[in-house]
Amino acid sequence: MSSARDVARQKAYDTMPLKTDGQARDADAGEIFGKKVFGLDVMRRRLPRDIFKNLEKTISDGKRLDPEIADVVANAMKDWAIENGATHYTHWFQPMTGLTAEKHDAFLSPGKNGHVISEFSGKMLISGEPDASSFPSGGIRSTFEARGYTAWDPTSPAFIIDGPYGATLHIPTYFYSYSGEALDRKIPLMRSITALSRQTMRILRLFGNTAATHAEAMVGPEQEYFLVDRNLAALRPDLLLAGRTLLGAPSPKGQEMEDHYFGAIPSRVMSFMQDVENELLALGIPAKTRHNEVAPGQFELAPVYENANLACDHNMLTMNMMRHLAAKHGFICLLNEKPFAGVNGSGKHNNWSISDSNGQNLLNPGSTPQDNAQFLVFLAAVLRAAHKYSTALRLGTVGAGNDHRLGANEAPPAIISVYLGEQLTDVLESIISGGHAKDRKNPVMEVGVSTLPPLPVDLSDRNRTSPFAFTGNKFEFRAVGSSQSIAPVNIALNAAVACALDEIATQLEAAISGGATLNQALQDLLPKLFREHMPIVFNGNGYSAEWPREAEARGLPNYNNTVDALEHYTDPEVMNVFLRHGILSEREIVARQEILLENYARTVMIEGQILADLVRSHVLPACMQAEGAAAKTLLNVQAVAGEKDTLAESAHFKELHGQIASLQNAVKSLEDAIQEARGISDPLRQARAARDTVIPLMLQCREHSDILERIVDDAQWTLPKYSELLWIH
């Protein structure tokens, strides 16, 4: 009789690639792009000219929305949505759960004489009222204080998501409390973008740029993920509930042969990728790159650059779309940072730069003295931000899942450092010393007078071990986890660089007010800045055992787990990064610290309970059955053979018996530790207990279970193994 695992494995083998709807084959991608988005082109056609110009100004320059135009916009949006099959609308927001949230309302409302009418007013567009007490608030909202509000974000276009029997209009919104505090990640992100723009404009005005009206952060997140056959995943409660395997012996073949990375994409996976890309293109998300990643079963999707607000919204949409469409293709999509032990986990490289309103990339070195000097100022600001405010940046990467990945010879270490490459490092050192750059045609590095040596996009070899690397005209923050929203790290980046630009602009303005020219002020300030912040520059191997010791000598903090990092969220110097420009209030900071600590502890305790249940309901029954069979075999052999001939059977039985006893003891200790941790009310103490007691006991259980998996008859093992989960596509 076939086991459930046998049946699932056969179904996985038999599943054929699903044909996509063909829209990408039947039409040019340019015709598909933005088809489901109420974007500028649609607005231009459907709105009166004066109202469109008013709304366009709000979107492009961040001007305050004129409420008088809301009814006209709402009516045009409703008509467009209904024409595209929408029956409902929702305010789409991003609470502190790390996911998105939505509540659907029908356009149709009862009218007179039993008729219905389509209703969607400016008031409905601009604001909504979900129950704030049901979302994490860190004490800002109590259960009996339910009011929370969503407010339309006109800078992120509304879009349509299709369903089997109709579509829904999604309106990106902010989420805030009755007393005005941010309950989401969009509000502080927008505040951070405003702060970065304001401080950037001070620098640009010093350089004589009067054309730019504002600046914005530009972001391109690379999204890694795993795909697992749905039939096999259904037999793994840990995958379904935790998004990662909590036990499982390594596959005989993993990633050792390095044959999966950039390999031929399996046909089922290609079908899934094409389907996802079709949907993303229609939603105005510029999906650009797809490929196999390092680990078997691991893949990557990357878009092109967008402004940070859109990039964050689009990345959340991308994750939602991948999870949703995976089921259609017979997969589950795993976004957890470490779904499988022993192979690479998944991250999300956050490519970040600053652009002015005319599209000039301010982190592009350029080729003229003026461009060079301006680039060096912004480079100095980023180095200062990474050095002086590194803890704030580290807080953008915290999470129980990411702890399994950071610093594990597959991802950057938790120590924040900046990789510049030898060529650019040499330029900075020559500025510091006032000497000559090596092998350069221009002998003296006089900022703003002599032209920097041409700096190609590929300044050097790539350094995959650096958490924050300059890659020619942008910085790549590589420590973000694959399941995480990119909003926290971009809030921290924008806030930290805004603080650094503020400090630099203040010093330059003071020097110029005192009679110095801009060039003189730069010649005096930049060498000091680069000298002060060179300790953050590290071009070596971040995986080496020597680097943590060297980092400590340089004074760089090493918070190698989430709890250690979160303890410093409320340090005065960290809080000041967010307080100075109004990105977060003190109450909002404390609330976020509490939410993140609670999320960490709850994640660990849930995973611990899932593991305990797996052991008791799957592992131990299979092992005890194997133990009984081994005991019977041993008795039979002893009855017909001498003692010497029973050595192998005796050793097998003893190993089984010993590992089962050890696993039983470990799982009982794990359950007790979870129960004790759940009784702790203080979020920090509970998170410490989860880290220091629950996780070590989970590892003990896993160690014994994985040994048992190797020695128990394969036919008796009910859980799909790594060799099946990773390689059947």
XYZ file of C-alpha atoms in Angstrom:
729
model
C 0.000 0.000 0.000
C 1.396 3.398 -0.969
C 2.030 5.913 1.784
C 0.838 9.519 1.645
C 4.439 10.516 0.968
C 4.664 8.095 -1.967
C 1.432 9.467 -3.431
C 2.560 13.072 -3.009
C 5.899 12.330 -4.603
C 4.241 10.685 -7.611
C 1.812 13.597 -8.014
C 4.758 15.993 -7.910
C 6.524 14.033 -10.656
C 3.381 13.911 -12.770
C 2.516 17.621 -12.534
C 3.031 19.287 -15.895
C 3.858 22.945 -16.566
C 0.758 25.117 -16.627
C 0.244 27.214 -19.717
C -0.044 30.920 -18.928
C -2.913 33.004 -20.304
C -0.741 34.048 -23.207
C -1.255 37.797 -22.909
C 2.489 38.401 -23.013
C 2.736 36.343 -26.209
C -0.237 37.978 -27.882
C 0.669 41.575 -27.172
C 3.700 43.723 -26.820
C 4.866 44.028 -23.202
C 4.541 47.780 -23.570
C 0.818 47.376 -24.157
C 0.445 45.214 -21.056
C 2.480 47.437 -18.759
C 0.257 49.339 -16.326
C -2.955 47.925 -17.795
C -4.431 47.426 -14.311
C -3.161 50.705 -12.870
C -5.007 54.005 -12.496
C -1.849 55.834 -13.475
C -1.031 59.200 -14.976
C -1.967 58.207 -18.531
C -5.401 57.013 -17.424
C -5.902 60.102 -15.267
C -4.905 62.380 -18.128
C -7.597 60.869 -20.327
C -10.348 60.741 -17.723
C -9.909 63.854 -15.592
C -10.576 67.494 -16.476
C -7.330 69.220 -17.385
C -7.181 71.513 -14.337
C -7.917 68.682 -11.917
C -5.354 66.430 -13.561
C -2.693 69.155 -13.320
C -3.552 69.665 -9.652
C -3.301 65.949 -8.888
C -0.134 65.560 -10.990
C 1.489 68.316 -8.907
C 0.578 66.425 -5.745
C 2.103 63.233 -7.115
C 5.309 64.718 -8.569
C 6.158 67.376 -5.980
C 4.468 66.076 -2.864
C 2.153 69.078 -2.662
C -0.828 68.823 -0.316
C -3.879 67.232 -1.919
C -6.753 69.600 -2.625
C -9.833 67.898 -1.088
C -12.072 69.807 -3.491
C -10.989 67.577 -6.376
C -11.535 64.286 -4.527
C -15.093 63.656 -5.742
C -14.129 64.092 -9.389
C -11.108 61.808 -9.016
C -13.165 59.215 -7.120
C -15.849 59.128 -9.802
C -13.299 58.714 -12.607
C -11.483 56.000 -10.631
C -14.753 54.146 -9.978
C -15.834 54.262 -13.642
C -12.425 52.985 -14.783
C -12.435 50.207 -12.182
C -15.956 49.024 -13.046
C -15.108 49.041 -16.752
C -12.203 46.727 -15.859
C -14.407 44.279 -13.990
C -14.156 45.630 -10.433
C -17.106 45.049 -8.126
C -15.415 46.156 -4.881
C -12.811 48.584 -3.625
C -10.430 48.414 -0.689
C -8.022 50.668 1.157
C -4.781 48.690 0.878
C -2.336 49.350 3.712
C 0.748 47.936 5.395
C 0.300 47.481 9.160
C 3.093 46.417 11.490
C 2.348 42.745 10.829
C 4.909 42.856 8.016
C 2.135 41.967 5.548
C -0.541 43.946 3.718
C -4.135 44.392 4.821
C -7.400 45.076 3.038
C -11.152 45.239 3.730
C -13.385 45.063 0.648
C -16.511 47.183 0.151
C -18.909 46.888 -2.786
C -19.439 49.779 -5.156
C -23.136 48.916 -5.267
C -25.399 50.466 -2.637
C -29.193 50.214 -2.187
C -31.130 52.950 -3.983
C -34.793 53.881 -4.203
C -37.541 51.560 -5.407
C -35.434 48.434 -4.932
C -32.728 49.563 -7.331
C -29.006 49.712 -6.649
C -26.517 52.406 -7.545
C -22.759 52.501 -7.953
C -21.387 54.659 -5.188
C -17.839 55.856 -4.548
C -17.358 59.397 -3.253
C -14.319 61.535 -2.587
C -14.777 60.850 1.109
C -14.652 57.096 0.482
C -11.518 57.549 -1.610
C -9.677 59.735 0.861
C -10.295 57.886 4.125
C -11.467 54.665 5.721
C -11.728 53.246 9.236
C -10.430 49.718 9.902
C -10.261 48.365 13.458
C -6.880 49.550 14.797
C -7.037 47.406 17.939
C -6.743 44.247 15.837
C -3.303 45.184 14.469
C 0.028 45.464 16.313
C 0.365 48.918 17.854
C 2.908 48.536 20.650
C 0.478 49.963 23.179
C -0.648 52.930 21.041
C -4.099 51.333 20.685
C -5.832 49.207 23.329
C -8.513 46.603 22.635
C -11.209 49.012 23.792
C -9.710 51.825 21.664
C -10.585 50.543 18.232
C -10.417 53.596 16.009
C -7.785 53.672 13.309
C -7.834 55.385 9.948
C -6.580 54.825 6.443
C -5.804 57.821 4.244
C -5.276 57.787 0.479
C -1.692 58.026 -0.725
C -2.104 59.698 -4.148
C 1.617 59.287 -4.925
C 1.152 55.507 -5.269
C -1.399 54.685 -7.992
C -4.518 52.626 -7.381
C -4.574 49.223 -9.053
C -6.884 46.304 -9.778
C -6.424 42.732 -8.573
C -8.487 40.163 -10.442
C -10.429 37.430 -8.679
C -12.250 34.389 -10.076
C -15.635 36.170 -10.107
C -14.683 39.834 -10.244
C -11.928 42.310 -9.569
C -11.173 44.639 -6.665
C -9.858 48.186 -6.827
C -6.939 48.567 -4.400
C -6.176 52.072 -3.133
C -2.772 52.440 -1.417
C -3.229 54.193 1.924
C -1.563 55.284 5.133
C -2.685 53.747 8.433
C -2.707 55.842 11.599
C -4.312 55.912 15.031
C -7.124 58.022 16.450
C -4.456 60.098 18.196
C -2.425 60.557 15.013
C 0.474 58.097 15.448
C 1.679 55.985 12.534
C 0.487 52.381 12.754
C 2.138 51.368 9.497
C 5.453 51.594 7.660
C 4.314 53.881 4.835
C 3.924 57.002 6.981
C 7.475 56.972 8.402
C 8.795 56.011 4.960
C 7.161 59.078 3.420
C 8.446 61.233 6.274
C 11.957 59.883 5.700
C 11.741 60.618 1.967
C 10.700 64.190 2.758
C 13.576 64.601 5.228
C 16.089 63.227 2.725
C 14.741 65.535 0.024
C 14.918 68.617 2.242
C 18.531 68.012 3.259
C 19.580 67.002 -0.259
C 18.189 70.252 -1.647
C 20.376 72.229 0.771
C 23.450 70.591 -0.776
C 22.217 71.044 -4.345
C 21.524 74.737 -3.765
C 25.086 75.178 -2.490
C 26.284 73.742 -5.803
C 24.127 76.231 -7.706
C 21.376 73.819 -8.716
C 18.220 75.930 -8.863
C 16.369 73.734 -11.360
C 15.633 70.763 -9.101
C 12.522 71.096 -6.961
C 12.995 68.039 -4.762
C 14.953 64.816 -4.390
C 13.926 61.254 -3.681
C 15.387 57.913 -2.744
C 15.461 55.408 -5.589
C 15.236 51.703 -4.789
C 15.435 48.407 -6.662
C 14.897 45.309 -4.461
C 16.045 41.865 -5.660
C 13.654 39.216 -4.382
C 14.877 35.671 -3.646
C 12.470 32.811 -2.942
C 12.065 29.013 -2.919
C 9.430 26.951 -4.707
C 8.298 23.585 -3.297
C 5.795 21.223 -4.842
C 2.444 21.736 -3.154
C 1.687 18.007 -2.821
C 4.884 17.443 -0.854
C 4.537 20.656 1.164
C 1.061 19.578 2.296
C 2.725 16.775 4.267
C 5.077 19.213 6.027
C 3.182 21.188 8.714
C 6.329 23.210 9.376
C 6.386 24.504 5.801
C 2.682 25.334 5.867
C 2.687 27.049 9.270
C 6.211 28.431 9.661
C 7.358 28.784 6.064
C 10.514 26.789 6.791
C 11.564 23.256 7.661
C 12.191 22.878 11.382
C 13.800 19.482 10.965
C 15.187 17.475 8.074
C 18.463 15.719 7.326
C 20.554 17.211 4.482
C 20.004 15.863 0.992
C 22.857 13.695 -0.322
C 23.161 16.376 -2.989
C 22.676 20.013 -2.110
C 24.413 22.984 -3.725
C 27.933 21.515 -3.609
C 28.195 21.100 -7.382
C 27.179 24.736 -7.955
C 25.044 23.513 -10.847
C 21.770 25.204 -9.943
C 22.922 28.844 -10.005
C 22.032 30.432 -13.368
C 21.158 26.953 -14.662
C 18.356 26.153 -17.084
C 15.068 27.114 -15.425
C 12.766 24.081 -14.918
C 9.722 24.227 -17.193
C 7.171 24.303 -14.343
C 9.110 27.102 -12.697
C 9.382 28.996 -15.988
C 5.610 28.796 -16.381
C 5.200 30.222 -12.881
C 7.734 32.999 -13.553
C 6.045 34.021 -16.799
C 2.652 34.102 -15.105
C 3.999 36.256 -12.277
C 5.718 38.613 -14.705
C 2.543 39.026 -16.785
C 0.607 40.027 -13.674
C 3.362 42.335 -12.434
C 3.647 44.078 -15.792
C -0.102 44.705 -15.821
C 0.252 46.191 -12.321
C 2.956 48.563 -13.526
C 5.743 46.693 -11.742
C 8.853 46.655 -13.958
C 10.026 43.058 -13.485
C 13.385 42.799 -15.213
C 15.452 39.756 -14.209
C 14.716 36.107 -13.405
C 17.110 33.238 -12.753
C 17.984 30.186 -10.682
C 19.699 31.099 -7.420
C 22.465 29.203 -5.605
C 20.433 26.663 -3.657
C 18.357 23.968 -5.383
C 14.739 25.089 -5.539
C 15.759 28.740 -5.081
C 15.077 31.528 -7.588
C 15.224 35.309 -7.935
C 13.117 38.079 -9.442
C 14.411 41.638 -9.715
C 12.698 44.850 -10.909
C 14.251 48.067 -12.184
C 14.603 51.213 -10.091
C 11.648 53.216 -8.816
C 11.158 55.835 -6.159
C 11.281 54.321 -2.682
C 7.561 54.593 -1.936
C 6.548 52.832 -5.144
C 9.353 50.289 -4.762
C 8.110 49.346 -1.285
C 4.485 49.054 -2.421
C 5.509 47.068 -5.474
C 7.703 44.684 -3.511
C 4.829 43.909 -1.138
C 2.599 43.335 -4.170
C 5.242 41.118 -5.766
C 5.462 38.906 -2.679
C 1.665 38.681 -2.525
C 1.460 37.809 -6.214
C 4.138 35.110 -5.996
C 2.428 33.453 -3.023
C -0.949 33.626 -4.761
C 0.141 32.322 -8.176
C 2.353 29.569 -6.756
C -0.741 27.553 -5.810
C -2.067 27.838 -9.367
C 1.133 26.162 -10.609
C 1.169 23.442 -7.954
C 3.810 25.081 -5.749
C 4.058 26.925 -2.489
C 6.331 29.956 -2.528
C 8.630 30.182 0.487
C 9.826 33.681 1.355
C 11.318 32.729 4.722
C 14.995 33.603 5.056
C 16.040 30.033 5.902
C 13.597 27.406 4.634
C 16.226 24.653 4.542
C 19.267 24.013 6.714
C 22.542 23.352 4.951
C 21.815 25.371 1.799
C 21.786 29.093 1.147
C 18.953 31.104 2.597
C 17.122 33.934 0.842
C 17.753 37.656 1.051
C 16.577 40.794 -0.640
C 19.310 43.108 -1.928
C 18.087 46.680 -1.553
C 19.743 48.823 -4.253
C 19.531 52.436 -3.073
C 20.487 55.813 -4.497
C 19.371 59.454 -4.468
C 17.953 61.249 -7.490
C 16.905 64.863 -7.973
C 13.610 65.842 -9.598
C 15.310 66.074 -13.008
C 16.454 62.459 -12.846
C 20.100 63.121 -11.973
C 21.598 60.283 -9.934
C 23.483 62.050 -7.157
C 25.610 58.976 -6.451
C 26.985 58.941 -9.990
C 30.626 60.127 -9.860
C 30.253 62.027 -13.130
C 33.137 63.269 -15.265
C 33.490 66.980 -14.492
C 35.001 68.734 -11.450
C 31.587 70.038 -10.403
C 30.032 66.581 -10.609
C 33.012 65.032 -8.811
C 32.799 67.418 -5.878
C 29.038 66.978 -5.520
C 29.408 63.188 -5.682
C 32.093 63.267 -2.982
C 29.803 65.259 -0.679
C 27.013 62.691 -1.031
C 29.503 59.849 -0.671
C 30.790 61.443 2.530
C 27.205 61.701 3.790
C 26.530 58.006 3.152
C 29.768 56.978 4.867
C 28.926 59.215 7.815
C 25.415 57.759 8.013
C 26.684 54.171 7.908
C 29.412 54.869 10.478
C 27.702 57.175 12.929
C 24.219 55.662 12.674
C 25.016 52.011 11.967
C 22.699 50.728 14.710
C 19.736 52.424 13.043
C 20.642 50.679 9.783
C 21.005 47.320 11.555
C 17.481 47.753 12.923
C 16.188 47.709 9.352
C 17.175 44.028 9.048
C 15.976 42.487 12.328
C 13.780 39.396 12.436
C 13.793 35.826 13.693
C 14.135 34.457 10.166
C 17.013 36.739 9.213
C 18.958 35.666 12.314
C 19.406 32.229 10.727
C 21.012 33.814 7.676
C 23.118 36.862 8.578
C 26.783 36.047 9.041
C 26.340 32.393 8.089
C 28.800 32.363 5.160
C 25.894 32.860 2.783
C 24.892 36.408 3.706
C 26.651 39.525 4.969
C 27.594 39.700 8.637
C 25.462 41.672 11.071
C 28.360 44.143 11.395
C 27.557 47.177 9.254
C 30.474 48.131 6.999
C 30.816 49.751 3.584
C 32.571 48.278 0.572
C 33.977 50.877 -1.838
C 36.541 48.871 -3.810
C 40.228 49.633 -4.095
C 39.992 52.392 -6.714
C 37.519 54.602 -4.882
C 39.155 53.866 -1.515
C 42.438 55.028 -3.025
C 40.779 58.276 -4.144
C 39.466 58.936 -0.634
C 42.810 58.160 0.980
C 44.530 60.581 -1.396
C 42.034 63.289 -0.411
C 42.669 62.569 3.261
C 46.432 62.754 2.866
C 46.424 65.642 0.409
C 48.760 63.577 -1.715
C 48.565 61.847 -5.047
C 46.212 59.145 -6.158
C 47.965 56.001 -7.339
C 48.405 55.598 -11.083
C 46.349 58.664 -11.931
C 46.965 61.145 -14.709
C 45.988 64.096 -12.528
C 48.647 64.307 -9.829
C 46.790 66.243 -7.126
C 43.299 65.552 -5.776
C 41.912 69.067 -5.347
C 38.221 68.676 -4.790
C 36.159 70.726 -7.205
C 39.185 71.911 -9.183
C 40.832 68.865 -10.737
C 38.770 66.173 -12.366
C 38.613 62.838 -10.607
C 40.003 59.951 -12.598
C 37.179 58.405 -14.610
C 35.304 56.024 -12.372
C 33.645 53.256 -14.404
C 30.461 51.621 -13.206
C 32.427 48.495 -12.312
C 34.941 50.076 -9.963
C 36.257 46.742 -8.770
C 35.435 43.112 -8.310
C 32.184 42.502 -6.412
C 32.279 41.728 -2.699
C 29.363 39.493 -1.778
C 30.299 39.507 1.904
C 29.672 43.221 2.419
C 26.344 44.325 3.893
C 26.518 47.759 2.219
C 28.442 47.960 -1.036
C 28.966 50.783 -3.515
C 28.391 49.339 -6.986
C 29.299 52.214 -9.289
C 26.362 54.609 -8.956
C 24.333 53.200 -6.060
C 24.669 51.373 -2.767
C 23.468 47.814 -2.360
C 22.219 46.980 1.133
C 22.485 43.195 1.188
C 21.395 42.319 4.719
C 17.604 42.601 4.250
C 15.682 39.350 4.692
C 13.624 37.887 1.858
C 10.325 37.949 3.767
C 10.805 41.440 5.141
C 9.261 44.668 3.972
C 11.942 46.914 2.511
C 10.333 49.928 4.200
C 12.259 49.656 7.525
C 15.705 49.580 5.934
C 14.838 52.441 3.589
C 13.372 54.467 6.446
C 16.644 53.967 8.313
C 18.801 54.729 5.262
C 16.872 57.860 4.375
C 16.829 59.047 7.986
C 20.528 58.406 8.606
C 21.654 60.032 5.352
C 19.320 62.986 5.991
C 21.014 63.487 9.374
C 24.461 63.295 7.778
C 23.523 65.714 4.974
C 22.058 68.080 7.558
C 25.345 68.116 9.464
C 27.442 68.552 6.309
C 25.202 71.291 4.875
C 25.283 73.178 8.177
C 29.094 73.175 8.217
C 29.372 74.214 4.562
C 26.787 76.983 4.978
C 28.605 78.289 8.044
C 31.945 78.323 6.201
C 30.462 80.163 3.211
C 28.727 82.654 5.506
C 32.150 83.257 7.038
C 33.587 84.287 3.680
C 34.916 81.012 2.239
C 34.118 79.873 -1.263
C 32.365 76.555 -1.735
C 35.592 75.032 -3.032
C 37.545 76.268 -0.021
C 34.874 74.910 2.320
C 34.980 71.536 0.564
C 38.779 71.405 0.609
C 38.670 71.903 4.356
C 35.701 69.681 5.234
C 35.902 66.597 2.998
C 39.353 65.375 4.126
C 38.160 65.602 7.736
C 34.963 63.705 6.990
C 36.694 60.926 5.082
C 39.366 60.604 7.772
C 36.731 60.385 10.515
C 34.627 57.764 8.748
C 37.196 55.546 7.018
C 36.803 52.911 9.804
C 33.439 52.010 8.253
C 35.136 51.160 4.928
C 36.058 47.478 4.682
C 36.922 45.869 1.361
C 37.964 42.467 2.746
C 36.256 39.170 3.461
C 33.320 39.692 5.808
C 33.085 35.929 6.377
C 36.577 35.679 7.847
C 37.091 34.914 11.534
C 39.381 37.943 11.795
C 36.794 40.506 10.691
C 34.700 40.602 13.921
C 37.895 41.215 15.915
C 39.024 43.918 13.503
C 35.562 45.488 13.537
C 35.638 45.626 17.318
C 39.027 47.349 17.170
C 37.533 49.870 14.744
C 34.677 50.538 17.164
C 31.987 49.021 14.924
C 29.086 47.382 16.783
C 28.257 43.726 16.223
C 24.654 42.937 17.135
C 24.539 39.414 15.775
C 20.940 38.661 16.696
C 17.630 40.487 16.644
C 17.235 40.805 20.410
C 20.671 42.382 20.878
C 19.909 44.891 18.121
C 16.412 45.758 19.381
C 17.699 46.484 22.877
C 19.397 49.530 21.358
C 16.336 50.892 19.531
C 15.655 53.315 22.379
C 19.276 54.422 22.887
C 19.258 58.246 22.737
C 21.652 58.388 19.769
C 19.535 55.873 17.837
C 16.239 57.551 18.649
C 17.689 60.882 17.560
C 18.164 59.555 14.010
C 14.377 59.238 13.729
C 13.366 62.079 16.024
C 15.491 64.831 14.502
C 13.490 65.207 11.305
C 10.146 64.000 12.635
C 10.305 60.577 10.995
C 9.111 58.862 14.160
C 7.965 60.268 17.467
C 9.324 58.896 20.730
C 6.051 57.066 21.331
C 6.157 55.547 17.846
C 9.754 54.374 18.395
C 8.937 52.701 21.700
C 5.875 51.095 20.124
C 7.918 49.704 17.242
C 10.520 48.292 19.598
C 7.783 46.492 21.532
C 6.096 45.192 18.363
C 9.344 43.828 16.947
C 10.311 42.151 20.229
C 6.872 40.561 20.519
C 7.002 39.433 16.899
C 10.398 37.812 17.439
C 9.313 35.977 20.595
C 6.014 34.821 19.111
C 7.694 33.587 15.934
C 10.201 31.527 17.916
C 7.560 30.115 20.258
C 5.216 29.213 17.390
C 8.053 27.477 15.567
C 9.012 25.666 18.760
C 5.463 24.386 19.244
C 5.222 23.301 15.600
C 8.487 21.400 16.014
C 7.274 19.723 19.207
C 4.027 18.696 17.482
C 5.973 17.338 14.492
C 8.167 15.262 16.748
C 5.238 13.831 18.696
C 2.892 13.209 15.759
C 5.340 12.176 13.007
C 8.895 11.539 14.107
C 8.419 9.547 17.313
C 5.670 7.252 15.960
C 7.822 6.366 12.930
C 10.883 5.872 15.121
C 9.085 3.735 17.673
C 7.733 1.567 14.883
C 11.282 1.224 13.590
C 12.518 0.460 17.098
C 9.939 -2.302 17.484
C 10.952 -3.810 14.149
C 14.627 -3.597 15.109
C 13.957 -5.313 18.442
C 12.078 -8.139 16.702
C 14.893 -8.574 14.171
C 17.454 -8.668 16.961
C 15.520 -11.351 18.849
C 15.122 -13.442 15.697
C 18.838 -13.257 14.888
C 19.790 -14.099 18.462
C 17.547 -17.160 18.303
C 19.296 -18.662 15.273
C 22.846 -17.256 15.446
C 25.615 -16.719 17.914
C 26.218 -13.506 19.831
C 28.970 -12.384 17.430
C 26.517 -12.446 14.543
C 24.112 -10.072 16.323
C 26.547 -7.154 16.717
C 25.160 -5.135 13.793
C 21.529 -5.611 14.802
C 22.364 -4.842 18.431
C 24.224 -1.636 17.538
C 21.339 -0.473 15.320
C 18.795 -1.130 18.052
C 20.895 0.654 20.693
C 21.368 3.711 18.466
C 17.650 3.893 17.735
C 16.723 3.461 21.379
C 19.250 6.040 22.576
C 18.291 8.685 20.016
C 14.571 8.180 20.692
C 15.090 8.591 24.438
C 17.185 11.706 23.895
C 14.563 13.167 21.529
C 11.776 12.473 24.022
C 13.682 14.276 26.758
C 14.536 17.198 24.455
C 10.973 17.697 23.245
C 9.632 17.642 26.811
C 12.195 20.301 27.783
C 11.224 22.335 24.703
C 7.537 22.262 25.594
C 8.315 23.320 29.163
C 10.516 26.179 27.930
C 7.790 27.430 25.568
C 5.234 27.339 28.365
C 7.556 29.275 30.647
C 8.371 31.863 27.954
C 4.692 32.409 27.217
C 4.151 33.371 30.841
C 6.610 36.290 30.632
C 4.819 39.606 30.123
C 7.798 41.890 29.493
C 8.563 41.866 25.709
C 12.345 42.118 26.101
C 12.560 39.385 28.746
C 10.285 37.159 26.682
C 12.401 37.694 23.549
C 15.555 36.844 25.522
C 13.926 33.664 26.808
C 12.936 32.677 23.284
C 16.485 33.260 22.074
C 18.344 31.718 25.008
C 16.159 28.734 25.935
C 13.637 27.882 23.206
C 15.974 28.066 20.194
C 18.754 25.903 21.745
C 16.204 23.235 22.656
C 14.757 23.349 19.145
C 18.250 22.689 17.807
C 18.655 19.756 20.206
C 15.387 18.232 18.988
C 16.421 18.740 15.406
C 19.814 17.130 15.934
C 18.285 13.906 17.291
C 15.464 13.877 14.731
C 17.825 14.338 11.794
C 20.015 11.452 12.999
C 16.921 9.275 13.298
C 15.799 10.246 9.792
C 19.060 8.815 8.438
C 18.768 5.453 10.240
C 15.018 4.762 10.104
C 13.739 2.771 7.128
C 12.778 5.270 4.413
C 9.410 3.571 3.933
C 8.517 4.312 7.576
C 9.405 8.030 7.407
C 6.198 10.004 6.795
C 7.645 13.481 6.203
C 8.922 14.392 2.703
C 12.703 14.653 2.777
C 15.034 17.398 1.595
C 15.964 15.434 -1.530
C 12.294 15.567 -2.571
C 11.452 19.096 -1.423
C 14.506 20.697 -3.022
C 14.810 18.804 -6.270
C 11.321 17.947 -7.553
C 10.145 20.799 -9.790
